[in-house]
Short mmCIF file of C-alpha atoms in Angstrom, two decimals:
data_model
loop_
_atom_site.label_atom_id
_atom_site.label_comp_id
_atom_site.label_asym_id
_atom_site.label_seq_id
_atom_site.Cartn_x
_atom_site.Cartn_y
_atom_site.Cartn_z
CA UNK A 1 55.52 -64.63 164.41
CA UNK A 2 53.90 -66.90 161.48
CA UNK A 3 56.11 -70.00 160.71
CA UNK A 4 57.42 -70.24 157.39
CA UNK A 5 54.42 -71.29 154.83
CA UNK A 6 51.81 -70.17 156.87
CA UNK A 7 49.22 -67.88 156.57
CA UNK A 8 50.57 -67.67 152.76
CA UNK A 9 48.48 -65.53 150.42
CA UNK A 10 47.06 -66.44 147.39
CA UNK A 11 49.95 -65.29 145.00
CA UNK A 12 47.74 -64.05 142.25
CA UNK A 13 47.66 -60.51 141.01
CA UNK A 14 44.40 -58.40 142.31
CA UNK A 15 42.59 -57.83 139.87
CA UNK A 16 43.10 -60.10 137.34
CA UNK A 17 41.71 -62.61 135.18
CA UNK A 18 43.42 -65.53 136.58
CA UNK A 19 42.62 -64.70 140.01
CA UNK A 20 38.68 -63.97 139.32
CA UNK A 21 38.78 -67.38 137.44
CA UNK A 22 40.47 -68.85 140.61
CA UNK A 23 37.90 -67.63 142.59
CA UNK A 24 34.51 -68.83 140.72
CA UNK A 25 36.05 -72.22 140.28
CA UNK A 26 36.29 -72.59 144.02
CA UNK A 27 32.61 -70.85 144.15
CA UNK A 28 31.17 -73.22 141.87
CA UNK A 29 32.34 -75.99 144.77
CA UNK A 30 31.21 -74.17 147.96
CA UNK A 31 28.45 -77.19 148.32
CA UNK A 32 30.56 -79.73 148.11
CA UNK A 33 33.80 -78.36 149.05
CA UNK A 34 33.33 -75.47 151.60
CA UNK A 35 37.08 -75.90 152.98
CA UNK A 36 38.47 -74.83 149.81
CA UNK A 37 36.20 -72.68 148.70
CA UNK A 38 36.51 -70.43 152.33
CA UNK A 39 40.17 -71.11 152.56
CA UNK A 40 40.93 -69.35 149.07
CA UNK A 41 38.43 -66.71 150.24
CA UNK A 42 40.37 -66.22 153.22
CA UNK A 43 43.49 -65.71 151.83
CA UNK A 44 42.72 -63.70 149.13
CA UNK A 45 40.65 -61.29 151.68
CA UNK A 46 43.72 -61.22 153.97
CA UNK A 47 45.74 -60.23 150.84
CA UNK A 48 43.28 -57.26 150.19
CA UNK A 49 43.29 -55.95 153.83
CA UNK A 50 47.34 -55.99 154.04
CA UNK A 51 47.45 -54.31 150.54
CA UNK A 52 46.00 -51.09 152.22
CA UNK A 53 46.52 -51.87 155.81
CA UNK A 54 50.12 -53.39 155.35
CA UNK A 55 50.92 -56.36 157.21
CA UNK A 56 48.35 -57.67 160.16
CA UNK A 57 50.69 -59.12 162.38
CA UNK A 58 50.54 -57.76 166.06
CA UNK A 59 47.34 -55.91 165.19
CA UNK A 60 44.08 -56.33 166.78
CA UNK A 61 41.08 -57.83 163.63
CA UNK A 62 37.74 -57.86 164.48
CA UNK A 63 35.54 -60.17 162.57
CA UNK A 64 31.44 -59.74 162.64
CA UNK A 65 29.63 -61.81 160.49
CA UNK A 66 32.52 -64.34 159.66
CA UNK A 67 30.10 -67.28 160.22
CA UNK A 68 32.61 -70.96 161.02
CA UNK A 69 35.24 -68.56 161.39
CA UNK A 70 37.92 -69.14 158.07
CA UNK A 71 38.49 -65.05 157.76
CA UNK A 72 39.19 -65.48 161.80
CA UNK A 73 41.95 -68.31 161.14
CA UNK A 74 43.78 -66.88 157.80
CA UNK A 75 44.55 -63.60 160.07
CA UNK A 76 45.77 -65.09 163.41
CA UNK A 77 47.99 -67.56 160.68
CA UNK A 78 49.37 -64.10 159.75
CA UNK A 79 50.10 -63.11 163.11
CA UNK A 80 46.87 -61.31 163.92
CA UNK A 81 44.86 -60.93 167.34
CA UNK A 82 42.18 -61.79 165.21
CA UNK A 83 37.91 -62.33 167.13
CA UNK A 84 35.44 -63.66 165.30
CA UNK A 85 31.33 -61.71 166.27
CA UNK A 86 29.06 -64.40 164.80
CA UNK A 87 25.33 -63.58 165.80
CA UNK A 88 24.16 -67.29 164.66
CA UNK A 89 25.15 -70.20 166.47
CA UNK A 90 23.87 -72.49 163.32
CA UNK A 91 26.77 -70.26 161.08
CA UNK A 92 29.84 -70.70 163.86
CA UNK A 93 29.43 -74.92 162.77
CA UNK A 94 31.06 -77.48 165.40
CA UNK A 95 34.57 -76.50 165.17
CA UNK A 96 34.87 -72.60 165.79
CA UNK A 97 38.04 -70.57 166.47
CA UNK A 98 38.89 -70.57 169.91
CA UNK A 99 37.10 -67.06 171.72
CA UNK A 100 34.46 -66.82 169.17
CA UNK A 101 31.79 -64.55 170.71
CA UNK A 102 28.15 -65.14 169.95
CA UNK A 103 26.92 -61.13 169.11
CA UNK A 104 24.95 -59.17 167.32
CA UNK A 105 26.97 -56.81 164.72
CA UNK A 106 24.41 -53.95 165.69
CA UNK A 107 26.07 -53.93 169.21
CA UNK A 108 29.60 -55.40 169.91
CA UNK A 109 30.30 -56.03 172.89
CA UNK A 110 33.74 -54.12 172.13
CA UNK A 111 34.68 -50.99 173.74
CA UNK A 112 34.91 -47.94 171.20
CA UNK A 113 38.61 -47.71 169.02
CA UNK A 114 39.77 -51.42 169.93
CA UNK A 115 40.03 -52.71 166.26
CA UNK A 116 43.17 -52.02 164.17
CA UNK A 117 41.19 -53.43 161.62
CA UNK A 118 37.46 -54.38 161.19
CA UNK A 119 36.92 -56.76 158.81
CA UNK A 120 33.34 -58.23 157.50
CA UNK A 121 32.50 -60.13 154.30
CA UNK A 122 29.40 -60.85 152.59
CA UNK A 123 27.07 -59.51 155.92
CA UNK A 124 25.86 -56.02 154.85
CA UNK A 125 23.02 -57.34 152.82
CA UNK A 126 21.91 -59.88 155.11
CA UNK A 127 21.29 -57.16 158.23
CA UNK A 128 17.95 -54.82 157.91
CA UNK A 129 19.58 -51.44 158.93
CA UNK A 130 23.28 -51.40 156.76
CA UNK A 131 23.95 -48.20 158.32
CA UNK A 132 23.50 -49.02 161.86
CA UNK A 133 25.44 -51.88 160.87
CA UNK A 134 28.74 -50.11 159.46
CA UNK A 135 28.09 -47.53 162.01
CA UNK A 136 29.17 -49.91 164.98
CA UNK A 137 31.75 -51.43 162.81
CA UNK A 138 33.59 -47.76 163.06
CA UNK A 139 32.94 -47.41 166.18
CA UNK A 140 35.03 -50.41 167.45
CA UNK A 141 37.89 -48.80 165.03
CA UNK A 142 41.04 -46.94 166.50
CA UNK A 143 41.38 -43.26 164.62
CA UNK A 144 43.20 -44.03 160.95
CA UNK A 145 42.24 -47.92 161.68
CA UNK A 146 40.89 -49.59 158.64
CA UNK A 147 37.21 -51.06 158.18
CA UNK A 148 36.75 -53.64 155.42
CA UNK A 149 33.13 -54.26 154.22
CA UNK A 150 31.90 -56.11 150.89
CA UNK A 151 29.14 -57.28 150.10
CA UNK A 152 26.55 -58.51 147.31
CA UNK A 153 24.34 -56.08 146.08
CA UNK A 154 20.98 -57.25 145.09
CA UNK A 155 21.29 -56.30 141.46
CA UNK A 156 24.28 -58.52 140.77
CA UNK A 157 23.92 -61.56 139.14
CA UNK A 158 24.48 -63.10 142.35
CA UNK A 159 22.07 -61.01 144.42
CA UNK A 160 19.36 -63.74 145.29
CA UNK A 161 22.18 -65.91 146.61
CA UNK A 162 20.71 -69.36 145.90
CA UNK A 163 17.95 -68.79 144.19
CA UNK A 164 19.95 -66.42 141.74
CA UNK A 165 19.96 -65.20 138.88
CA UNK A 166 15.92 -65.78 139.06
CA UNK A 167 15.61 -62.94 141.54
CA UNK A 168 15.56 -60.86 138.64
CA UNK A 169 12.19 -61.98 137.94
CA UNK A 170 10.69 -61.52 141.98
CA UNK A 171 12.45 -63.12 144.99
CA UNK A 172 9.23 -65.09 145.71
CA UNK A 173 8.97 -66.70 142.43
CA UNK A 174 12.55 -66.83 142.61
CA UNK A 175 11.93 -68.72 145.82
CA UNK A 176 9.39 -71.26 144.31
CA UNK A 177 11.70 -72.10 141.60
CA UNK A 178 14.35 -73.20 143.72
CA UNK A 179 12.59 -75.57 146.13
CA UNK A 180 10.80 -77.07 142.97
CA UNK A 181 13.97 -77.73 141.35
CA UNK A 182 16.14 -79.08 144.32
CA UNK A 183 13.11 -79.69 146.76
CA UNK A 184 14.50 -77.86 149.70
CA UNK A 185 13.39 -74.49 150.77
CA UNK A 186 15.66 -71.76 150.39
CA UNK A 187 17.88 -70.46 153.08
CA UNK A 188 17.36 -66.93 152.66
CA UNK A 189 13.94 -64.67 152.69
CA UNK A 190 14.06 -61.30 151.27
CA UNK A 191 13.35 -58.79 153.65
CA UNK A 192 14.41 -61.57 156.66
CA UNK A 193 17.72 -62.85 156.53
CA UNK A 194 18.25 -61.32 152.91
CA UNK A 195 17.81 -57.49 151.85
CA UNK A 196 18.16 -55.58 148.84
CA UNK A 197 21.09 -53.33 148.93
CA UNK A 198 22.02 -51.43 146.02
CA UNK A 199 25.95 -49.71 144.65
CA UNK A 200 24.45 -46.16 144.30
CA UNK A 201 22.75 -45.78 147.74
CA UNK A 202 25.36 -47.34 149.99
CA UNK A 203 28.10 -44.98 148.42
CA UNK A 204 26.34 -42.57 148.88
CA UNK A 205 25.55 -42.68 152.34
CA UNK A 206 29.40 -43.76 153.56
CA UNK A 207 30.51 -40.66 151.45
CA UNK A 208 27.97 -38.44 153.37
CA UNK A 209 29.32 -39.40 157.08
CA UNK A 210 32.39 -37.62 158.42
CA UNK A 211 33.81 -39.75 161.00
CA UNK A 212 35.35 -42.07 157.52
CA UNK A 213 37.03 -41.61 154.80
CA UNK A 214 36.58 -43.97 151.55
CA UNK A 215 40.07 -45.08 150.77
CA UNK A 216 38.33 -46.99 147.86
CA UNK A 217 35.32 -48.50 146.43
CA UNK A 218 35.55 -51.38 143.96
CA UNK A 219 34.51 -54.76 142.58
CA UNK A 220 35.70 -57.06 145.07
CA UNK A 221 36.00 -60.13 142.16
CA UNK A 222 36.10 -58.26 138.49
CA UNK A 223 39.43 -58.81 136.91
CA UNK A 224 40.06 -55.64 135.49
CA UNK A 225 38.77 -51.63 135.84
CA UNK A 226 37.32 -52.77 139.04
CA UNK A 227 37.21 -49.25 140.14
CA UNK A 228 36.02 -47.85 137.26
CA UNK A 229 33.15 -50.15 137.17
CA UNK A 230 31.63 -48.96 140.58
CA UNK A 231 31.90 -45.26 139.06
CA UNK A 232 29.25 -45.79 136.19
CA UNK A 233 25.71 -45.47 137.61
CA UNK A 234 23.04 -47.93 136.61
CA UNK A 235 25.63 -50.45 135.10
CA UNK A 236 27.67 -50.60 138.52
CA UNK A 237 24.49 -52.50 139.99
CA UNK A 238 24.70 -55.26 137.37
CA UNK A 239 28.69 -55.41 136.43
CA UNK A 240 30.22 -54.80 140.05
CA UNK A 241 28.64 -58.03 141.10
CA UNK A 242 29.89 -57.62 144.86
CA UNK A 243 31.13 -53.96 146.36
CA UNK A 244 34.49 -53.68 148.17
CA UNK A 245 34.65 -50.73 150.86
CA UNK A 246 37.86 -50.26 152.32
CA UNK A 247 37.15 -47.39 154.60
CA UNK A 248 39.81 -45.42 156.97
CA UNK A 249 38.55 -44.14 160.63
CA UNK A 250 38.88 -40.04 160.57
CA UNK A 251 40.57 -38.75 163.96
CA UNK A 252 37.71 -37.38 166.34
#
Protein backbone atom coordinates (compact mmCIF):
# COMPACT_ATOMS: atom_id res chain seq x y z
CA UNK A 1 0.00 0.00 0.00
CA UNK A 2 1.04 3.76 -1.08
CA UNK A 3 0.93 6.18 1.96
CA UNK A 4 -1.37 8.92 1.73
CA UNK A 5 0.08 11.69 -0.89
CA UNK A 6 2.17 9.48 -2.62
CA UNK A 7 2.50 8.41 -5.90
CA UNK A 8 -0.30 11.27 -6.53
CA UNK A 9 -1.18 11.88 -10.17
CA UNK A 10 -1.10 14.88 -11.90
CA UNK A 11 -4.83 15.99 -11.37
CA UNK A 12 -5.30 17.49 -14.77
CA UNK A 13 -7.83 16.33 -17.28
CA UNK A 14 -6.20 14.12 -20.32
CA UNK A 15 -6.42 15.77 -22.93
CA UNK A 16 -6.65 19.14 -22.29
CA UNK A 17 -5.29 22.42 -22.77
CA UNK A 18 -4.15 23.03 -19.34
CA UNK A 19 -2.49 19.84 -19.03
CA UNK A 20 -0.53 20.07 -22.60
CA UNK A 21 0.46 23.63 -21.37
CA UNK A 22 1.61 21.96 -18.06
CA UNK A 23 3.58 19.73 -19.84
CA UNK A 24 5.71 22.06 -22.39
CA UNK A 25 6.38 24.42 -19.56
CA UNK A 26 8.15 21.67 -17.69
CA UNK A 27 9.74 20.63 -21.30
CA UNK A 28 11.00 23.93 -21.93
CA UNK A 29 13.12 23.28 -18.40
CA UNK A 30 14.34 19.67 -18.98
CA UNK A 31 18.10 21.32 -19.18
CA UNK A 32 18.00 22.96 -16.30
CA UNK A 33 15.46 21.27 -14.32
CA UNK A 34 15.32 17.51 -15.27
CA UNK A 35 13.65 16.55 -11.73
CA UNK A 36 10.62 18.36 -12.57
CA UNK A 37 10.44 18.01 -15.86
CA UNK A 38 10.64 13.75 -15.45
CA UNK A 39 8.63 13.86 -12.31
CA UNK A 40 5.50 15.54 -14.11
CA UNK A 41 6.25 13.09 -16.94
CA UNK A 42 6.03 10.36 -14.62
CA UNK A 43 2.98 11.05 -13.17
CA UNK A 44 1.11 11.99 -15.91
CA UNK A 45 2.33 8.57 -17.76
CA UNK A 46 1.27 6.61 -14.66
CA UNK A 47 -2.12 8.42 -14.97
CA UNK A 48 -2.43 7.22 -18.67
CA UNK A 49 -1.49 3.53 -17.95
CA UNK A 50 -4.13 3.25 -14.88
CA UNK A 51 -6.78 5.00 -17.11
CA UNK A 52 -6.84 1.76 -19.31
CA UNK A 53 -5.09 -0.63 -17.07
CA UNK A 54 -6.89 0.54 -13.78
CA UNK A 55 -4.89 0.84 -10.81
CA UNK A 56 -1.02 -0.62 -10.79
CA UNK A 57 -0.78 -1.57 -7.40
CA UNK A 58 0.27 -5.31 -6.81
CA UNK A 59 1.00 -5.64 -10.52
CA UNK A 60 4.19 -6.54 -12.05
CA UNK A 61 5.62 -3.02 -14.65
CA UNK A 62 8.31 -3.57 -16.74
CA UNK A 63 10.23 -0.58 -17.82
CA UNK A 64 12.81 -0.75 -21.03
CA UNK A 65 14.22 2.28 -22.05
CA UNK A 66 13.30 4.37 -18.86
CA UNK A 67 16.87 5.80 -18.78
CA UNK A 68 17.62 7.32 -14.58
CA UNK A 69 14.65 5.48 -13.84
CA UNK A 70 11.61 8.37 -12.87
CA UNK A 71 8.76 6.11 -14.85
CA UNK A 72 10.40 3.14 -12.51
CA UNK A 73 9.82 5.29 -9.17
CA UNK A 74 6.21 7.01 -9.95
CA UNK A 75 4.89 3.19 -10.31
CA UNK A 76 6.44 1.40 -7.27
CA UNK A 77 5.06 5.00 -5.35
CA UNK A 78 1.73 3.59 -6.63
CA UNK A 79 2.23 0.30 -5.33
CA UNK A 80 3.79 -1.33 -8.37
CA UNK A 81 6.53 -4.21 -8.70
CA UNK A 82 7.85 -1.91 -11.02
CA UNK A 83 11.95 -2.95 -13.08
CA UNK A 84 13.54 -0.61 -14.87
CA UNK A 85 15.68 -2.42 -18.58
CA UNK A 86 18.07 0.45 -19.33
CA UNK A 87 20.62 -0.71 -22.11
CA UNK A 88 22.99 2.49 -21.36
CA UNK A 89 24.80 2.79 -18.30
CA UNK A 90 25.51 6.72 -19.21
CA UNK A 91 21.23 7.04 -19.21
CA UNK A 92 20.68 5.00 -15.63
CA UNK A 93 22.84 8.45 -14.00
CA UNK A 94 24.41 7.86 -10.36
CA UNK A 95 21.35 7.34 -8.43
CA UNK A 96 19.23 4.45 -10.13
CA UNK A 97 16.23 2.57 -8.67
CA UNK A 98 17.25 -0.19 -6.69
CA UNK A 99 17.31 -3.70 -9.23
CA UNK A 100 17.79 -1.72 -12.30
CA UNK A 101 19.04 -4.24 -14.91
CA UNK A 102 21.50 -3.16 -17.55
CA UNK A 103 19.68 -4.88 -21.00
CA UNK A 104 19.08 -4.58 -24.24
CA UNK A 105 15.16 -4.03 -25.11
CA UNK A 106 15.73 -6.45 -28.19
CA UNK A 107 16.22 -9.31 -25.59
CA UNK A 108 14.98 -9.09 -21.92
CA UNK A 109 16.24 -11.09 -19.87
CA UNK A 110 12.47 -11.77 -18.72
CA UNK A 111 10.80 -14.99 -19.14
CA UNK A 112 7.73 -14.83 -21.67
CA UNK A 113 4.07 -13.37 -19.95
CA UNK A 114 5.80 -11.87 -16.68
CA UNK A 115 4.66 -8.19 -17.22
CA UNK A 116 1.16 -7.05 -16.13
CA UNK A 117 2.13 -4.11 -17.81
CA UNK A 118 5.01 -3.06 -20.18
CA UNK A 119 5.61 0.29 -20.19
CA UNK A 120 8.28 2.34 -22.51
CA UNK A 121 8.44 6.07 -23.33
CA UNK A 122 10.17 7.97 -25.87
CA UNK A 123 12.55 4.59 -27.01
CA UNK A 124 10.90 3.35 -30.26
CA UNK A 125 12.64 5.86 -32.40
CA UNK A 126 15.89 5.63 -30.90
CA UNK A 127 16.22 1.53 -31.63
CA UNK A 128 17.02 0.46 -35.50
CA UNK A 129 14.46 -2.45 -35.79
CA UNK A 130 10.92 -0.88 -33.96
CA UNK A 131 9.37 -4.09 -34.63
CA UNK A 132 11.79 -6.38 -33.10
CA UNK A 133 11.62 -3.92 -30.48
CA UNK A 134 7.72 -3.99 -29.62
CA UNK A 135 7.88 -7.56 -30.52
CA UNK A 136 9.87 -8.51 -27.23
CA UNK A 137 7.97 -5.94 -25.35
CA UNK A 138 4.76 -8.44 -25.95
CA UNK A 139 6.45 -11.10 -25.39
CA UNK A 140 7.32 -10.36 -21.69
CA UNK A 141 3.33 -9.52 -21.45
CA UNK A 142 0.81 -11.92 -19.60
CA UNK A 143 -2.38 -12.68 -22.14
CA UNK A 144 -4.89 -9.36 -21.83
CA UNK A 145 -1.68 -7.54 -20.08
CA UNK A 146 -1.23 -4.07 -21.34
CA UNK A 147 1.90 -2.69 -23.40
CA UNK A 148 2.39 1.08 -23.39
CA UNK A 149 4.66 2.54 -26.16
CA UNK A 150 4.99 6.35 -27.35
CA UNK A 151 7.17 7.78 -29.03
CA UNK A 152 8.34 10.83 -31.34
CA UNK A 153 7.90 10.40 -34.80
CA UNK A 154 10.39 12.02 -36.99
CA UNK A 155 7.95 14.30 -38.73
CA UNK A 156 6.86 16.10 -35.58
CA UNK A 157 8.07 19.25 -34.80
CA UNK A 158 10.05 17.62 -32.27
CA UNK A 159 11.46 14.80 -34.38
CA UNK A 160 15.26 15.85 -34.50
CA UNK A 161 15.18 16.03 -30.70
CA UNK A 162 17.81 18.75 -30.14
CA UNK A 163 18.57 19.85 -33.15
CA UNK A 164 14.73 20.28 -33.97
CA UNK A 165 12.70 21.80 -35.77
CA UNK A 166 15.87 22.15 -38.34
CA UNK A 167 15.62 18.47 -39.16
CA UNK A 168 13.13 19.51 -41.50
CA UNK A 169 15.74 20.86 -43.62
CA UNK A 170 18.37 17.43 -43.38
CA UNK A 171 19.48 15.95 -40.02
CA UNK A 172 23.12 16.69 -40.99
CA UNK A 173 22.69 20.27 -41.58
CA UNK A 174 20.41 20.09 -38.82
CA UNK A 175 23.39 18.72 -36.95
CA UNK A 176 25.86 21.55 -38.00
CA UNK A 177 23.51 24.13 -36.91
CA UNK A 178 23.30 23.02 -33.52
CA UNK A 179 26.96 22.61 -32.54
CA UNK A 180 27.57 26.09 -34.26
CA UNK A 181 25.03 27.67 -32.22
CA UNK A 182 25.70 26.06 -28.70
CA UNK A 183 29.24 24.60 -29.62
CA UNK A 184 28.62 21.11 -28.46
CA UNK A 185 27.96 18.25 -30.72
CA UNK A 186 24.69 16.81 -30.73
CA UNK A 187 23.69 13.81 -28.76
CA UNK A 188 21.85 12.02 -31.27
CA UNK A 189 22.91 10.74 -35.02
CA UNK A 190 20.26 9.81 -37.37
CA UNK A 191 20.42 6.42 -38.34
CA UNK A 192 22.67 5.69 -34.84
CA UNK A 193 21.08 6.46 -31.75
CA UNK A 194 18.18 8.38 -33.64
CA UNK A 195 15.82 6.90 -36.51
CA UNK A 196 13.11 8.12 -38.51
CA UNK A 197 9.88 6.58 -37.58
CA UNK A 198 6.81 7.70 -39.11
CA UNK A 199 2.53 7.61 -37.72
CA UNK A 200 1.37 5.77 -40.94
CA UNK A 201 3.91 2.87 -41.03
CA UNK A 202 4.06 1.94 -37.37
CA UNK A 203 0.13 1.67 -37.29
CA UNK A 204 0.18 -0.11 -39.74
CA UNK A 205 2.38 -2.75 -38.89
CA UNK A 206 0.93 -3.20 -34.99
CA UNK A 207 -2.55 -3.45 -36.74
CA UNK A 208 -1.19 -6.23 -39.07
CA UNK A 209 0.15 -8.64 -36.09
CA UNK A 210 -2.32 -10.89 -34.30
CA UNK A 211 -0.89 -11.68 -31.05
CA UNK A 212 -2.23 -7.57 -30.01
CA UNK A 213 -4.90 -5.74 -30.11
CA UNK A 214 -4.77 -1.73 -30.42
CA UNK A 215 -6.88 -0.55 -27.55
CA UNK A 216 -5.96 2.98 -28.91
CA UNK A 217 -3.72 5.14 -30.85
CA UNK A 218 -3.39 8.85 -30.05
CA UNK A 219 -1.40 12.03 -29.48
CA UNK A 220 0.24 11.41 -26.34
CA UNK A 221 0.43 15.57 -25.57
CA UNK A 222 -2.40 17.35 -27.98
CA UNK A 223 -5.08 18.82 -25.87
CA UNK A 224 -7.98 17.99 -27.73
CA UNK A 225 -9.20 15.33 -30.76
CA UNK A 226 -6.08 13.52 -29.92
CA UNK A 227 -7.50 10.51 -31.53
CA UNK A 228 -8.81 11.99 -34.31
CA UNK A 229 -5.59 13.55 -35.17
CA UNK A 230 -3.65 10.18 -35.60
CA UNK A 231 -6.64 9.13 -38.06
CA UNK A 232 -5.87 11.82 -40.83
CA UNK A 233 -2.98 10.61 -43.04
CA UNK A 234 -0.23 13.00 -44.02
CA UNK A 235 -1.27 15.64 -41.32
CA UNK A 236 -0.98 12.95 -38.39
CA UNK A 237 2.94 13.04 -39.09
CA UNK A 238 3.15 16.80 -38.43
CA UNK A 239 0.08 17.50 -35.80
CA UNK A 240 0.36 14.20 -33.59
CA UNK A 241 3.76 15.39 -32.54
CA UNK A 242 4.42 12.11 -30.37
CA UNK A 243 2.20 8.66 -30.90
CA UNK A 244 0.60 6.94 -27.88
CA UNK A 245 0.06 3.00 -28.35
CA UNK A 246 -1.71 1.46 -25.68
CA UNK A 247 -1.80 -2.08 -26.89
CA UNK A 248 -3.63 -5.24 -25.11
CA UNK A 249 -1.80 -8.89 -25.29
CA UNK A 250 -4.37 -11.34 -27.36
CA UNK A 251 -4.69 -14.88 -25.50
CA UNK A 252 -2.41 -17.50 -27.41
Amino acid sequence: MRAAGEGAGTGLKDPSIRRSLALFRAFLHEQDDPETCYSLLARDAADQVEAYSGAVEGRTVVDVGGGSGYFTQEFRRRGANAYLFEPDVRELGPKPPDSAVVADGYLLPLASGVADVCFSSNVLEHVADPQTFLSEMVRVTRPDGLIYVSFTNWLSPWGGHEWAPWHYFGAERARARYRRRTGKTAKHTLGENLFAVHIGTTLRQVRARDDVTVVAARSRYWPFLASAVTKTPVLREFATWNLLLILRRCPP
